[in-house]
């Protein structure tokens, strides 16, 4: 793959975020391939396989594609009608199956699509078919094998990575294959952006003879090596690929933070996906029928094309509720027709935060009363409905008290006895929430689940054996190494067990008031901040490559006068559920963008963080927040983006077997 000299670089011209660049690269490469031939045909057919359909759908809208002359999108593996008057663009993986399907389309006396002149760059397998060569307009390799799920996030779509890399001892060959695919897809991110990263990774805890090292411990090391090998090939084969470092990549695995995937996160995006059983970003709700019939189901996507979603997605749910209330009351107060025609139904908006009187039909009455403002009010009423539903679930399930205990456990303000007391007193808490609580406990107090102790906790919480599998695998994901060290060494470290309370992370609060239940932060927040300041331990997070002599010096000196004054985004809990809207809590995406937008053109090198085994929405939120704080775009990548129910399901699929160092090769 190569780009023209006129193609904008990551650091020239107006700043463009990760997803914008991905979309432009994708459309640019496709169009260049399509325009190579001499044909004057305007409209074209785009044929894709299953993977490339997903890549395209994450990066582009259908309007982006049609605007560039594509009138029809087809599935490579479905039966298609011949369109001999139209040119075809094939966007497919370079697999044997795909090439065979392509040859079938183009060979014979009557190919499916229009003939085009031939280029000299051809795959050897395709060269062998003399009837196909005159019918190919051009051939291009596109290094875009990743999925842009957010303006600052991507996944490699390895949904079974947790199972294959942290599970069965018989799957070492499958695990290596998984890492190879993942490494290739990560590398295509840098090929697409024309970035050459300084590659750092989380080192295995220990490689000495006294400690058992498992396959899991070496996952970041092996993945970093795979990514590095791909990058070295790109330096030799991709035109204009950088020869020195332009950004930083930090490779981690899910064990770096076991709690983030299962603790209740209280920001709008995370809590929507946690409590509303969304299918991806799809939310289904009922709207009144335009023909006075029964309500109709309507699907909406909670994505970046919705400005209200972008504004509120990283805001605390209490903050989001207040903002929606202000938006709705402000809209209605400025439009007398709404007050006159809607009458008493407006009063329902005033109580939506409690969710007790919320009705979709009542919400839609305002839309019908003000057809000239239907688009604006439709989006507002959608989010009012969602916020009301979430607040009702929080109230009915006693989630605030549970959330308080979860965060107190993480920061050491509550101990194991407090959990026993809570489980005894709160028998009405759902089984799923009890499971998540015990999973947090297992990561902090793994010894409490050994032998009969684990069975007693299972009975107290009324969990199933399947649930306890998730709890035990939570311990294996990160806590097993500590227990192994205590039994292998000459001295026992069990004195720590007798401490009443222990913290899973340091409290970074105390410098500003914030929303209640917002103390928790993912561990990558500390790691990325240290990386951005060049303070990350090189023993714990070594480099695959030695950076250029000026790499860190240039970065730090360039940012010295631009980085905002450091301040904590967390504090100890406040006695009230919400605080005034006047102060900037650092959670809302609009506050981040407000500070960042003017500085984007002066941004330093990007920071990429990749988490093997699934990332969380709280970690994606942190990347947006740190982009403004560090004045460097922070991009999060992962094998998948998991909400708590998905992560728990994956944990249940793991097994308790372990691999020794003798079973693997680095």
mmCIF file of C-alpha atoms in Angstrom, residues 203-214 217-218 481 485 661:
data_model
loop_
_atom_site.group_PDB
_atom_site.id
_atom_site.type_symbol
_atom_site.label_atom_id
_atom_site.label_comp_id
_atom_site.label_asym_id
_atom_site.label_seq_id
_atom_site.Cartn_x
_atom_site.Cartn_y
_atom_site.Cartn_z
ATOM 1 C CA UNK A 203 6.300 -7.412 31.191
ATOM 2 C CA UNK A 204 5.694 -10.772 32.863
ATOM 3 C CA UNK A 205 5.716 -10.424 36.645
ATOM 4 C CA UNK A 206 8.748 -12.659 36.985
ATOM 5 C CA UNK A 207 10.821 -15.027 34.904
ATOM 6 C CA UNK A 208 12.979 -16.402 37.705
ATOM 7 C CA UNK A 209 13.208 -20.069 38.613
ATOM 8 C CA UNK A 210 11.236 -19.604 41.836
ATOM 9 C CA UNK A 211 8.055 -18.420 40.121
ATOM 10 C CA UNK A 212 5.763 -20.280 37.779
ATOM 11 C CA UNK A 213 5.226 -18.199 34.647
ATOM 12 C CA UNK A 214 2.065 -18.933 32.696
ATOM 13 C CA UNK A 217 1.823 -13.693 31.834
ATOM 14 C CA UNK A 218 3.537 -13.558 28.450
ATOM 15 C CA UNK A 481 0.275 -15.143 40.637
ATOM 16 C CA UNK A 485 4.578 -16.393 45.053
ATOM 17 C CA UNK A 661 6.989 -21.862 30.750
#
